[in-house]
Short mmCIF file of C-alpha atoms in Angstrom, two decimals:
data_model
loop_
_atom_site.label_atom_id
_atom_site.label_comp_id
_atom_site.label_asym_id
_atom_site.label_seq_id
_atom_site.Cartn_x
_atom_site.Cartn_y
_atom_site.Cartn_z
CA MET H 935 -14.46 -16.80 -18.16
CA ILE H 936 -13.08 -18.72 -15.22
CA SER H 937 -15.06 -21.78 -16.21
CA PHE H 938 -13.56 -21.46 -19.70
CA LYS H 939 -10.08 -21.45 -18.31
CA LYS H 940 -10.77 -24.50 -16.19
CA ALA H 941 -12.13 -26.30 -19.22
CA LEU H 942 -9.03 -25.22 -21.12
CA LEU H 943 -6.79 -26.83 -18.55
CA THR H 944 -8.24 -30.23 -19.29
CA THR H 945 -7.27 -29.81 -22.94
CA ALA H 946 -3.89 -28.35 -22.08
CA THR H 947 -2.93 -31.12 -19.69
CA SER H 948 -4.07 -33.81 -22.06
CA LEU H 949 -1.54 -32.35 -24.51
CA PHE H 950 0.92 -31.74 -21.71
CA PHE H 951 3.26 -34.55 -22.59
CA MET H 952 4.07 -33.02 -25.98
CA GLY H 953 4.43 -29.59 -24.46
CA TRP H 954 6.74 -30.83 -21.73
CA ALA H 955 8.95 -32.62 -24.22
CA GLU H 956 9.13 -29.55 -26.43
CA ALA H 957 9.54 -26.94 -23.78
CA GLN H 958 11.51 -28.55 -21.03
CA ILE H 959 14.21 -30.22 -23.13
CA GLY H 960 16.03 -31.69 -20.14
CA TYR H 961 16.72 -35.29 -21.15
CA PHE H 962 20.33 -34.34 -22.06
CA GLU H 963 20.84 -33.66 -18.35
CA ASP H 964 19.48 -37.06 -17.50
CA ALA H 965 21.80 -38.63 -20.06
CA LEU H 966 24.83 -37.06 -18.37
CA ARG H 967 23.61 -38.03 -14.90
CA PHE H 968 23.20 -41.65 -15.84
CA SER H 969 26.41 -41.96 -17.86
CA GLN H 970 29.06 -40.29 -15.70
CA PHE H 971 31.62 -42.88 -14.60
CA ARG H 972 33.22 -43.07 -11.16
CA SER H 973 35.41 -46.00 -10.12
CA THR H 974 33.79 -48.14 -7.44
CA GLY H 975 34.55 -51.42 -5.68
CA SER H 976 35.98 -52.88 -2.48
CA ALA H 977 37.53 -50.80 0.26
CA ARG H 978 40.96 -52.01 -0.85
CA ILE H 979 40.47 -50.63 -4.34
CA MET H 980 38.92 -47.36 -3.20
CA GLY H 981 41.82 -46.82 -0.82
CA LEU H 982 44.03 -46.91 -3.93
CA GLY H 983 42.09 -44.07 -5.57
CA GLY H 984 39.98 -46.58 -7.51
CA ALA H 985 42.93 -47.65 -9.70
CA GLN H 986 42.37 -51.28 -10.67
CA THR H 987 42.64 -51.83 -14.47
CA SER H 988 45.91 -53.77 -14.21
CA LEU H 989 45.57 -55.01 -10.60
CA GLY H 990 44.22 -58.51 -10.45
CA GLY H 991 43.07 -60.64 -7.57
CA ASP H 992 40.39 -58.34 -6.17
CA VAL H 993 36.61 -58.83 -6.16
CA SER H 994 36.27 -55.42 -7.87
CA ASN H 995 37.63 -57.06 -11.05
CA ILE H 996 34.20 -58.65 -11.53
CA HIS H 997 32.67 -55.36 -12.72
CA THR H 998 35.79 -53.48 -13.85
CA ASN H 999 38.47 -55.60 -15.62
CA PRO H 1000 37.34 -59.24 -15.49
CA ALA H 1001 40.77 -60.38 -16.62
CA GLY H 1002 41.90 -59.79 -13.00
CA LEU H 1003 39.78 -62.78 -11.94
CA GLY H 1004 42.43 -65.02 -13.51
CA PHE H 1005 44.79 -64.12 -10.66
CA PHE H 1006 42.62 -65.84 -8.02
CA ARG H 1007 43.88 -69.16 -6.60
CA ARG H 1008 41.18 -69.49 -4.00
CA SER H 1009 37.47 -68.77 -3.82
CA GLU H 1010 36.30 -65.69 -1.92
CA PHE H 1011 33.23 -63.93 -0.54
CA SER H 1012 33.19 -60.29 0.50
CA PHE H 1013 30.71 -57.77 1.88
CA THR H 1014 31.22 -53.97 1.85
CA PRO H 1015 29.03 -51.50 3.77
CA SER H 1016 29.65 -47.75 3.60
CA TYR H 1017 28.52 -44.54 5.26
CA GLY H 1018 28.90 -41.05 3.80
CA THR H 1019 28.00 -37.42 4.20
CA TRP H 1020 27.20 -35.30 1.14
CA THR H 1021 27.50 -31.55 1.79
CA THR H 1022 26.28 -28.97 -0.73
CA GLU H 1023 26.94 -25.26 -0.54
CA THR H 1024 25.02 -23.05 -2.96
CA ASN H 1025 25.87 -19.47 -3.94
CA TYR H 1026 23.16 -17.30 -5.47
CA LEU H 1027 23.71 -13.56 -5.63
CA ASP H 1028 26.41 -13.97 -2.93
CA GLN H 1029 23.93 -15.68 -0.54
CA LEU H 1030 25.29 -18.98 0.77
CA GLN H 1031 23.22 -21.95 1.91
CA GLN H 1032 24.59 -25.28 3.13
CA THR H 1033 22.80 -28.65 3.30
CA LYS H 1034 24.02 -32.04 4.51
CA THR H 1035 22.69 -35.48 3.53
CA ASN H 1036 23.77 -38.73 5.19
CA ASN H 1037 23.85 -41.95 3.21
CA PHE H 1038 24.27 -45.60 4.21
CA SER H 1039 24.58 -48.23 1.50
CA VAL H 1040 26.11 -51.54 0.61
CA PRO H 1041 28.20 -50.62 -2.46
CA ASN H 1042 29.65 -54.11 -3.09
CA LEU H 1043 28.71 -57.72 -2.45
CA SER H 1044 30.82 -60.31 -4.29
CA LEU H 1045 31.40 -64.02 -4.68
CA VAL H 1046 34.36 -65.56 -6.51
CA ILE H 1047 34.62 -69.25 -7.37
CA SER H 1048 38.15 -70.18 -8.46
CA ARG H 1049 39.15 -73.35 -10.29
CA PRO H 1050 42.97 -73.26 -10.78
CA LYS H 1051 44.91 -76.06 -12.45
CA GLY H 1052 47.27 -78.09 -10.32
CA PRO H 1053 51.04 -77.42 -10.25
CA LEU H 1054 51.73 -80.51 -12.36
CA SER H 1055 49.54 -79.33 -15.26
CA THR H 1056 51.47 -78.83 -18.50
CA SER H 1057 48.62 -77.01 -20.25
CA ALA H 1058 48.97 -73.35 -21.18
CA PHE H 1059 45.58 -72.83 -19.59
CA LYS H 1060 46.22 -72.56 -15.87
CA GLY H 1061 42.62 -72.31 -14.71
CA GLY H 1062 39.80 -69.80 -14.48
CA THR H 1063 37.56 -68.00 -12.04
CA PHE H 1064 33.87 -67.17 -12.14
CA GLY H 1065 32.61 -64.11 -10.30
CA ILE H 1066 29.22 -62.56 -9.49
CA SER H 1067 28.86 -59.23 -7.77
CA PHE H 1068 26.31 -56.60 -6.85
CA ASN H 1069 27.82 -53.13 -7.14
CA ARG H 1070 26.45 -49.70 -6.39
CA ASN H 1071 27.80 -47.57 -9.26
CA ASN H 1072 26.26 -44.24 -8.26
CA LEU H 1073 24.16 -42.73 -5.51
CA PHE H 1074 21.91 -39.69 -5.98
CA ASN H 1075 20.75 -39.03 -2.42
CA THR H 1076 21.34 -35.31 -1.99
CA GLU H 1077 19.63 -32.01 -1.33
CA PHE H 1078 20.37 -28.37 -2.06
CA GLY H 1079 18.56 -25.05 -2.02
CA TYR H 1080 19.12 -21.38 -2.43
CA PHE H 1081 17.55 -18.08 -1.47
CA SER H 1082 18.41 -14.40 -1.68
CA ASP H 1083 17.31 -11.17 -0.05
CA ILE H 1084 18.40 -9.45 -3.28
CA PRO H 1085 15.80 -9.26 -6.08
CA SER H 1086 16.38 -11.53 -9.10
CA GLN H 1087 17.10 -10.23 -12.61
CA SER H 1088 13.95 -11.86 -13.92
CA SER H 1089 10.76 -13.66 -13.03
CA ILE H 1090 9.63 -17.03 -14.27
CA GLN H 1091 6.62 -15.18 -15.64
CA ASP H 1092 8.96 -13.80 -18.31
CA LEU H 1093 9.81 -17.36 -19.38
CA PHE H 1094 6.15 -18.33 -19.67
CA VAL H 1095 5.45 -15.19 -21.74
CA GLN H 1096 8.35 -16.05 -24.02
CA ARG H 1097 7.07 -19.61 -24.47
CA ALA H 1098 3.45 -18.57 -24.95
CA ASN H 1099 3.86 -15.79 -27.48
CA GLY H 1100 2.54 -16.82 -30.83
CA THR H 1101 0.46 -19.70 -29.48
CA PRO H 1102 -3.37 -19.58 -29.17
CA PRO H 1103 -4.61 -19.96 -25.57
CA ASN H 1104 -6.25 -23.29 -26.27
CA GLN H 1105 -2.94 -24.72 -27.48
CA LEU H 1106 -0.78 -23.75 -24.49
CA THR H 1107 0.80 -26.79 -22.84
CA GLY H 1108 3.01 -27.73 -19.92
CA LEU H 1109 3.85 -25.32 -17.16
CA THR H 1110 2.92 -22.49 -19.52
CA SER H 1111 -0.70 -23.70 -19.53
CA LEU H 1112 -0.66 -23.70 -15.71
CA ALA H 1113 0.65 -20.11 -15.74
CA TYR H 1114 -2.21 -19.14 -18.01
CA GLU H 1115 -4.76 -21.01 -15.92
CA THR H 1116 -3.64 -19.28 -12.69
CA PHE H 1117 -3.51 -15.77 -14.24
CA LEU H 1118 0.28 -15.53 -14.03
CA ILE H 1119 0.30 -14.64 -17.71
CA ASN H 1120 -2.63 -13.18 -19.67
CA PRO H 1121 -3.46 -12.63 -23.35
CA ILE H 1122 -3.28 -9.19 -24.89
CA ALA H 1123 -3.78 -9.48 -28.68
CA ASN H 1124 -2.75 -11.56 -31.71
CA ASN H 1125 -1.70 -14.50 -29.48
CA GLN H 1126 0.68 -12.34 -27.50
CA TYR H 1127 0.85 -12.39 -23.70
CA SER H 1128 1.95 -10.24 -20.85
CA PRO H 1129 3.03 -11.13 -17.27
CA PHE H 1130 0.56 -10.35 -14.49
CA VAL H 1131 -0.39 -6.71 -14.88
CA GLY H 1132 0.30 -5.72 -11.29
CA ILE H 1133 3.98 -6.65 -11.31
CA GLU H 1134 6.53 -3.87 -11.52
CA ASN H 1135 9.33 -5.07 -9.23
CA ALA H 1136 11.55 -8.13 -9.61
CA PRO H 1137 10.83 -10.96 -7.15
CA PHE H 1138 12.92 -12.64 -4.49
CA ALA H 1139 13.54 -16.20 -5.64
CA ASP H 1140 14.18 -19.41 -3.72
CA GLU H 1141 14.21 -23.13 -4.53
CA GLN H 1142 14.71 -26.43 -2.76
CA VAL H 1143 15.73 -29.55 -4.71
CA VAL H 1144 15.69 -33.00 -3.12
CA SER H 1145 16.81 -36.08 -5.05
CA ASP H 1146 17.39 -39.72 -4.24
CA GLY H 1147 18.14 -42.87 -6.14
CA ARG H 1148 21.00 -45.08 -7.32
CA ILE H 1149 22.52 -46.99 -10.21
CA SER H 1150 23.25 -50.63 -9.35
CA GLN H 1151 24.83 -53.37 -11.39
CA THR H 1152 24.82 -57.13 -11.09
CA SER H 1153 27.81 -58.57 -12.97
CA PHE H 1154 28.55 -62.10 -14.13
CA SER H 1155 32.23 -62.49 -15.03
CA TYR H 1156 34.87 -65.02 -15.96
CA GLY H 1157 38.62 -64.62 -16.02
CA ALA H 1158 41.16 -67.09 -17.40
CA ASN H 1159 44.90 -67.58 -16.72
CA PHE H 1160 47.27 -68.59 -19.50
CA ILE H 1161 50.86 -69.53 -18.57
CA ASN H 1162 50.64 -67.18 -15.60
CA LYS H 1163 51.42 -64.28 -17.90
CA LEU H 1164 48.28 -63.60 -19.95
CA PHE H 1165 44.93 -63.08 -18.28
CA ILE H 1166 41.71 -62.62 -20.31
CA GLY H 1167 38.23 -61.94 -19.02
CA ALA H 1168 34.71 -61.00 -19.99
CA SER H 1169 31.59 -59.99 -18.10
CA LEU H 1170 27.94 -59.22 -18.57
CA GLY H 1171 26.48 -56.34 -16.52
CA LEU H 1172 22.78 -55.99 -15.76
CA THR H 1173 22.08 -52.48 -14.55
CA SER H 1174 19.11 -50.95 -12.75
CA LEU H 1175 18.53 -47.31 -11.94
CA VAL H 1176 16.13 -45.33 -9.84
CA TYR H 1177 16.04 -41.53 -9.68
CA ASN H 1178 13.52 -39.31 -7.93
CA SER H 1179 13.55 -35.52 -7.86
CA SER H 1180 11.33 -33.01 -6.19
CA LYS H 1181 11.68 -29.29 -6.90
CA ASP H 1182 9.94 -26.51 -5.00
CA TYR H 1183 10.50 -23.16 -6.68
CA GLY H 1184 9.12 -19.91 -5.27
CA GLU H 1185 8.98 -16.20 -5.97
CA GLU H 1186 7.93 -13.54 -3.49
CA PHE H 1187 6.85 -10.00 -4.33
CA LEU H 1188 6.72 -7.08 -1.92
CA ASP H 1189 3.88 -4.59 -1.92
CA GLU H 1190 2.30 -6.07 -5.01
CA PRO H 1191 -1.14 -7.60 -5.75
CA LEU H 1192 0.61 -10.91 -6.39
CA SER H 1193 2.29 -12.06 -3.16
CA THR H 1194 3.87 -15.40 -4.08
CA THR H 1195 4.26 -17.94 -6.87
CA THR H 1196 5.00 -21.59 -6.03
CA ILE H 1197 5.81 -24.31 -8.54
CA ILE H 1198 6.29 -27.90 -7.40
CA GLU H 1199 7.61 -30.54 -9.81
CA ASN H 1200 7.97 -34.26 -9.08
CA LEU H 1201 9.91 -36.60 -11.35
CA SER H 1202 10.41 -40.38 -10.95
CA GLN H 1203 12.53 -42.47 -13.25
CA GLU H 1204 13.18 -46.21 -13.19
CA GLY H 1205 15.18 -48.11 -15.76
CA TYR H 1206 17.18 -51.20 -16.57
CA GLY H 1207 20.06 -51.84 -18.92
CA ALA H 1208 22.80 -54.17 -20.01
CA SER H 1209 26.49 -53.91 -20.99
CA ILE H 1210 29.50 -56.12 -21.70
CA ASN H 1211 33.03 -55.76 -20.42
CA LEU H 1212 36.21 -57.23 -21.95
CA GLY H 1213 39.68 -57.10 -20.48
CA ILE H 1214 43.29 -58.26 -20.73
CA ILE H 1215 46.16 -58.16 -18.26
CA TYR H 1216 49.66 -59.12 -19.37
CA LYS H 1217 52.81 -59.63 -17.28
CA PRO H 1218 55.90 -58.97 -19.48
CA ILE H 1219 58.05 -59.45 -16.38
CA GLU H 1220 57.20 -60.69 -12.91
CA GLN H 1221 57.18 -57.21 -11.35
CA LEU H 1222 54.95 -55.55 -13.96
CA ASN H 1223 51.25 -55.84 -14.91
CA LEU H 1224 49.84 -54.09 -17.97
CA GLY H 1225 46.07 -53.99 -18.38
CA VAL H 1226 43.52 -52.81 -20.91
CA ASN H 1227 39.73 -52.83 -20.65
CA PHE H 1228 36.80 -52.10 -22.93
CA GLN H 1229 33.45 -51.24 -21.41
CA SER H 1230 30.57 -51.26 -23.94
CA PRO H 1231 27.79 -48.71 -23.83
CA THR H 1232 25.03 -49.42 -21.40
CA TRP H 1233 21.75 -49.77 -23.24
CA TYR H 1234 18.99 -48.45 -20.97
CA THR H 1235 15.18 -48.47 -21.14
CA ILE H 1236 13.80 -45.83 -18.78
CA ASP H 1237 10.21 -45.29 -17.59
CA GLU H 1238 9.33 -41.97 -16.04
CA GLN H 1239 6.49 -40.24 -14.35
CA TYR H 1240 6.12 -36.45 -14.05
CA GLU H 1241 3.66 -34.12 -12.44
CA ALA H 1242 3.57 -30.40 -11.55
CA ARG H 1243 1.48 -27.99 -9.50
CA MET H 1244 1.36 -24.19 -9.56
CA SER H 1245 -0.11 -21.89 -6.97
CA ASN H 1246 -0.33 -18.09 -7.10
CA LEU H 1247 -1.43 -16.12 -4.07
CA PHE H 1248 -3.06 -12.76 -4.89
CA ASP H 1249 -4.14 -10.07 -2.45
CA ASN H 1250 -7.84 -10.22 -3.32
CA PHE H 1251 -6.98 -8.41 -6.52
CA PHE H 1252 -9.78 -7.36 -8.88
CA PHE H 1253 -8.83 -8.53 -12.37
CA GLU H 1254 -10.87 -6.27 -14.59
CA PRO H 1255 -10.49 -8.12 -17.94
CA GLU H 1256 -12.45 -11.07 -16.50
CA ASN H 1257 -14.40 -9.26 -13.77
CA VAL H 1258 -13.09 -11.49 -11.01
CA PHE H 1259 -11.32 -11.16 -7.64
CA LEU H 1260 -8.08 -13.14 -7.50
CA ARG H 1261 -7.05 -14.91 -4.31
CA ARG H 1262 -5.30 -18.27 -4.33
CA GLN H 1263 -5.24 -19.60 -7.89
CA GLU H 1264 -4.10 -23.19 -8.30
CA ALA H 1265 -3.73 -25.68 -11.14
CA ALA H 1266 -2.02 -29.06 -11.68
CA THR H 1267 -1.04 -31.27 -14.52
CA ASP H 1268 -2.11 -34.80 -15.04
CA ILE H 1269 0.44 -37.52 -14.22
CA ILE H 1270 2.55 -37.87 -17.33
CA LEU H 1271 4.00 -41.24 -18.21
CA SER H 1272 6.67 -41.86 -20.84
CA ARG H 1273 9.37 -44.34 -21.88
CA TRP H 1274 12.71 -43.57 -23.50
CA ASN H 1275 15.97 -45.30 -24.31
CA LEU H 1276 19.47 -44.13 -23.48
CA THR H 1277 22.75 -45.40 -24.94
CA THR H 1278 25.74 -44.28 -22.85
CA PRO H 1279 29.29 -43.82 -24.16
CA MET H 1280 31.72 -46.74 -24.38
CA ARG H 1281 34.83 -46.51 -22.20
CA PHE H 1282 38.42 -47.52 -22.89
CA SER H 1283 40.82 -47.95 -19.95
CA ALA H 1284 44.51 -48.77 -19.61
CA GLY H 1285 46.66 -49.28 -16.58
CA ALA H 1286 50.00 -50.40 -15.20
CA THR H 1287 51.08 -51.86 -11.84
CA TYR H 1288 54.65 -52.22 -10.62
CA PHE H 1289 55.45 -54.45 -7.65
CA PHE H 1290 58.33 -53.90 -5.23
CA GLY H 1291 58.72 -57.55 -4.36
CA LYS H 1292 56.44 -58.36 -1.43
CA ASN H 1293 56.74 -54.88 0.03
CA GLY H 1294 53.96 -53.27 -2.02
CA PHE H 1295 53.18 -51.70 -5.40
CA ILE H 1296 52.10 -48.62 -7.26
CA THR H 1297 49.31 -48.66 -9.81
CA ALA H 1298 47.84 -46.15 -12.24
CA ASP H 1299 44.86 -46.00 -14.64
CA ILE H 1300 43.61 -43.80 -17.44
CA ASP H 1301 40.13 -43.84 -19.00
CA PHE H 1302 38.85 -42.32 -22.23
CA LEU H 1303 35.17 -41.42 -22.71
CA ASP H 1304 33.27 -39.27 -25.17
CA TYR H 1305 30.11 -37.97 -23.51
CA SER H 1306 28.86 -36.54 -26.76
CA ASN H 1307 28.16 -40.16 -27.80
CA ASN H 1308 25.20 -40.32 -25.43
CA SER H 1309 22.06 -40.99 -27.48
CA ILE H 1310 18.38 -40.77 -26.63
CA ARG H 1311 15.49 -42.50 -28.47
CA SER H 1312 11.76 -42.51 -27.75
CA ARG H 1313 8.45 -43.24 -29.37
CA ASP H 1314 6.67 -40.99 -26.88
CA PHE H 1315 8.40 -37.74 -27.78
CA SER H 1316 10.97 -36.35 -30.20
CA PRO H 1317 14.49 -36.42 -28.70
CA ALA H 1318 16.06 -34.52 -31.60
CA GLU H 1319 16.74 -31.30 -29.67
CA ASP H 1320 18.13 -33.17 -26.65
CA ASN H 1321 20.47 -35.11 -28.92
CA ARG H 1322 21.62 -31.84 -30.51
CA GLU H 1323 22.25 -30.44 -26.98
CA ILE H 1324 24.29 -33.57 -26.14
CA ARG H 1325 26.49 -33.15 -29.21
CA ALA H 1326 26.89 -29.40 -28.63
CA LEU H 1327 27.50 -29.42 -24.86
CA PHE H 1328 29.42 -32.62 -24.07
CA GLY H 1329 32.79 -33.82 -25.29
CA GLN H 1330 35.73 -36.15 -24.84
CA THR H 1331 37.40 -36.47 -21.49
CA PHE H 1332 40.09 -38.47 -19.65
CA ASN H 1333 40.02 -39.82 -16.13
CA TYR H 1334 43.18 -40.51 -14.11
CA ARG H 1335 43.72 -42.66 -11.02
CA VAL H 1336 46.86 -43.52 -9.12
CA GLY H 1337 47.44 -45.45 -5.88
CA GLY H 1338 49.95 -47.35 -3.85
CA GLU H 1339 50.08 -49.99 -1.17
CA TYR H 1340 52.78 -50.70 1.42
CA ARG H 1341 52.87 -54.13 3.06
CA PHE H 1342 54.39 -55.25 6.31
CA ASP H 1343 53.53 -58.61 7.86
CA ILE H 1344 49.69 -58.90 7.82
CA TRP H 1345 49.10 -55.16 7.52
CA ARG H 1346 48.47 -52.95 4.49
CA ILE H 1347 48.58 -49.16 4.19
CA ARG H 1348 47.12 -47.49 1.07
CA GLY H 1349 46.76 -44.07 -0.53
CA GLY H 1350 45.43 -42.77 -3.79
CA TYR H 1351 44.18 -39.92 -5.95
CA ALA H 1352 41.70 -39.69 -8.81
CA LEU H 1353 40.74 -36.94 -11.24
CA TYR H 1354 37.58 -37.40 -13.34
CA GLY H 1355 37.55 -34.99 -16.28
CA ASP H 1356 34.93 -32.34 -17.04
CA PRO H 1357 32.35 -33.85 -19.41
CA PHE H 1358 31.56 -30.47 -20.99
CA ALA H 1359 33.23 -29.68 -24.27
CA ASN H 1360 33.46 -25.90 -23.63
CA PRO H 1361 33.41 -25.36 -19.87
CA ALA H 1362 33.70 -21.54 -20.32
CA GLY H 1363 35.98 -21.13 -17.35
CA PHE H 1364 33.93 -23.30 -14.98
CA ASP H 1365 35.60 -26.53 -13.95
CA ARG H 1366 33.19 -29.47 -13.34
CA SER H 1367 35.86 -32.13 -12.85
CA MET H 1368 35.82 -34.32 -9.71
CA GLN H 1369 38.79 -34.92 -7.49
CA GLN H 1370 39.10 -37.78 -5.01
CA ILE H 1371 41.71 -38.13 -2.26
CA THR H 1372 41.67 -41.55 -0.69
CA GLY H 1373 43.42 -43.58 1.96
CA GLY H 1374 43.02 -46.79 3.83
CA PHE H 1375 44.50 -49.76 5.63
CA GLY H 1376 43.82 -53.45 5.88
CA MET H 1377 44.68 -56.72 7.59
CA ARG H 1378 45.23 -60.00 5.74
CA LEU H 1379 45.03 -63.42 7.43
CA ASP H 1380 45.03 -66.82 5.80
CA LYS H 1381 41.22 -67.21 5.57
CA PHE H 1382 39.96 -63.74 6.48
CA TYR H 1383 40.66 -60.11 5.67
CA VAL H 1384 39.28 -56.74 6.50
CA ASP H 1385 39.95 -53.43 4.71
CA PHE H 1386 38.96 -49.85 5.48
CA ALA H 1387 38.97 -46.85 3.07
CA PHE H 1388 38.18 -43.18 3.38
CA ILE H 1389 37.26 -41.21 0.26
CA ASN H 1390 37.05 -37.45 0.03
CA SER H 1391 35.31 -36.32 -3.19
CA SER H 1392 34.81 -32.75 -4.37
CA PHE H 1393 33.30 -31.19 -7.47
CA ASP H 1394 31.40 -28.07 -8.54
CA GLN H 1395 28.22 -27.63 -10.48
CA LEU H 1396 26.10 -24.93 -12.05
CA TYR H 1397 22.28 -25.10 -11.67
CA SER H 1398 19.64 -23.04 -13.35
CA SER H 1399 16.04 -23.03 -12.23
CA TYR H 1400 15.03 -21.93 -15.69
CA THR H 1401 16.78 -20.51 -18.75
CA LEU H 1402 15.61 -17.15 -20.05
CA ILE H 1403 17.61 -15.88 -23.06
CA GLU H 1404 17.73 -12.13 -23.62
CA ASN H 1405 20.14 -10.71 -26.26
CA GLY H 1406 21.93 -14.09 -26.33
CA VAL H 1407 22.49 -14.12 -22.58
CA ASN H 1408 20.71 -16.23 -19.94
CA ILE H 1409 19.28 -13.86 -17.35
CA GLY H 1410 17.54 -16.63 -15.45
CA PRO H 1411 18.86 -17.56 -11.99
CA VAL H 1412 22.18 -19.42 -12.12
CA ILE H 1413 23.43 -21.01 -8.91
CA SER H 1414 26.90 -22.40 -8.27
CA ILE H 1415 27.07 -25.50 -6.08
CA LYS H 1416 30.10 -26.87 -4.20
CA ASN H 1417 29.78 -30.61 -3.47
CA ARG H 1418 31.85 -32.31 -0.81
CA ILE H 1419 31.38 -36.02 -0.14
CA ASN H 1420 33.17 -37.87 2.66
CA THR H 1421 32.71 -41.65 2.66
CA GLY H 1422 34.01 -44.47 4.86
CA MET H 1423 33.98 -48.08 3.65
CA LEU H 1424 34.66 -51.46 5.28
CA THR H 1425 35.15 -54.67 3.37
CA PHE H 1426 34.97 -58.02 5.15
CA GLY H 1427 36.18 -61.04 3.17
CA ILE H 1428 36.67 -64.77 3.64
CA ASN H 1429 38.71 -67.15 1.54
CA PHE H 1430 37.73 -70.79 1.03
#
């Protein structure tokens, strides 16, 4: 019988891709991860809370509102390194666990080539500026975990039984096939299954999740100046993404024939995409800038690789139905390759900046996005259920940013605040919005400048190792996660 099960695994894992797509249904989570917008740019802009839609003359305009490039009168090169600490605190059954991850990156590298018209030009066109930048839009380097010395409400065995019921053993796929192969679930009659017969008590659960990766964008932009009042710009963004995740889930049983269950999943995703960006800034009076910006969807093509392993440690248990002693039972999937396409939501932004002469300014932005407009396509699997989840779970949201700068002599002092709305349509009392409190200072000389910014970001998440619905309620483990990110940035720039 054991040899039959080993032979069955070959069949099961060859069909595993279909089973994973049908059973896991997690691409809607990837869609949200890769589409969530956070303002990024130079240390100057981040010190202002990321507000920049109507503020021209900064290298960040290359990838945000390219109309701002029309304000440049000189060419410029800038380099921005950053260092941050990402702290996660999980709460599962009132057990807290904290993890810190340190990140160093170069979030912005920019070059601006300005070609203004001379002061004697009578043309309405006053010149234009070309910009190219490399920008780090998002960083995924983080880690969290949870544990509890209180038994869980359920076991992942219950999930596998729920998935397997009604399916013949030789048609089981995905993790469910691994559970069958390693005796975690077993057939009873009429294609029905039961969890391992020796289990009577709920397990102690724990999990560790480690992820890394980034979304980067190379932008090619042009901004034009008309009569020093109307500024129009456009850009092309070429985006790349990398995301890796490793999950190590475990259950421990006391005084039972089954001691532990361990499931390890590894996911790697790489993709590329493109988008366009159009913007306008208008100065109705000298002291006021009004800006609008349209960011098209990003059209991604994503390749992914997935594999999983399962190990169950038994206490030399005699399994009578198959006349075998169970010790360590292990099984693994093949490496599963797939390709899918993601279209992210478009974004509309508007902003205003008011200048107090040469003493400084205040600036504010608002964005509108509809995360339910995420869309997944694939020839390798059916994305229908994920697209239904996207439309059901996600909704419209607004983002707000405000900042100010005070100037004296060559020095600049800045502060700002940003609120990024909850992307979920019905948050059910749990707020997933992100807040940022920022500050910074800078020094401006004729041909050189340096800016520093500090950004404190905070947001909460819910994470579920698996979803097990009973009487319309998820009784699987649900973990709340507090995220706190502190980042310092330096921008060095030269004018020429």
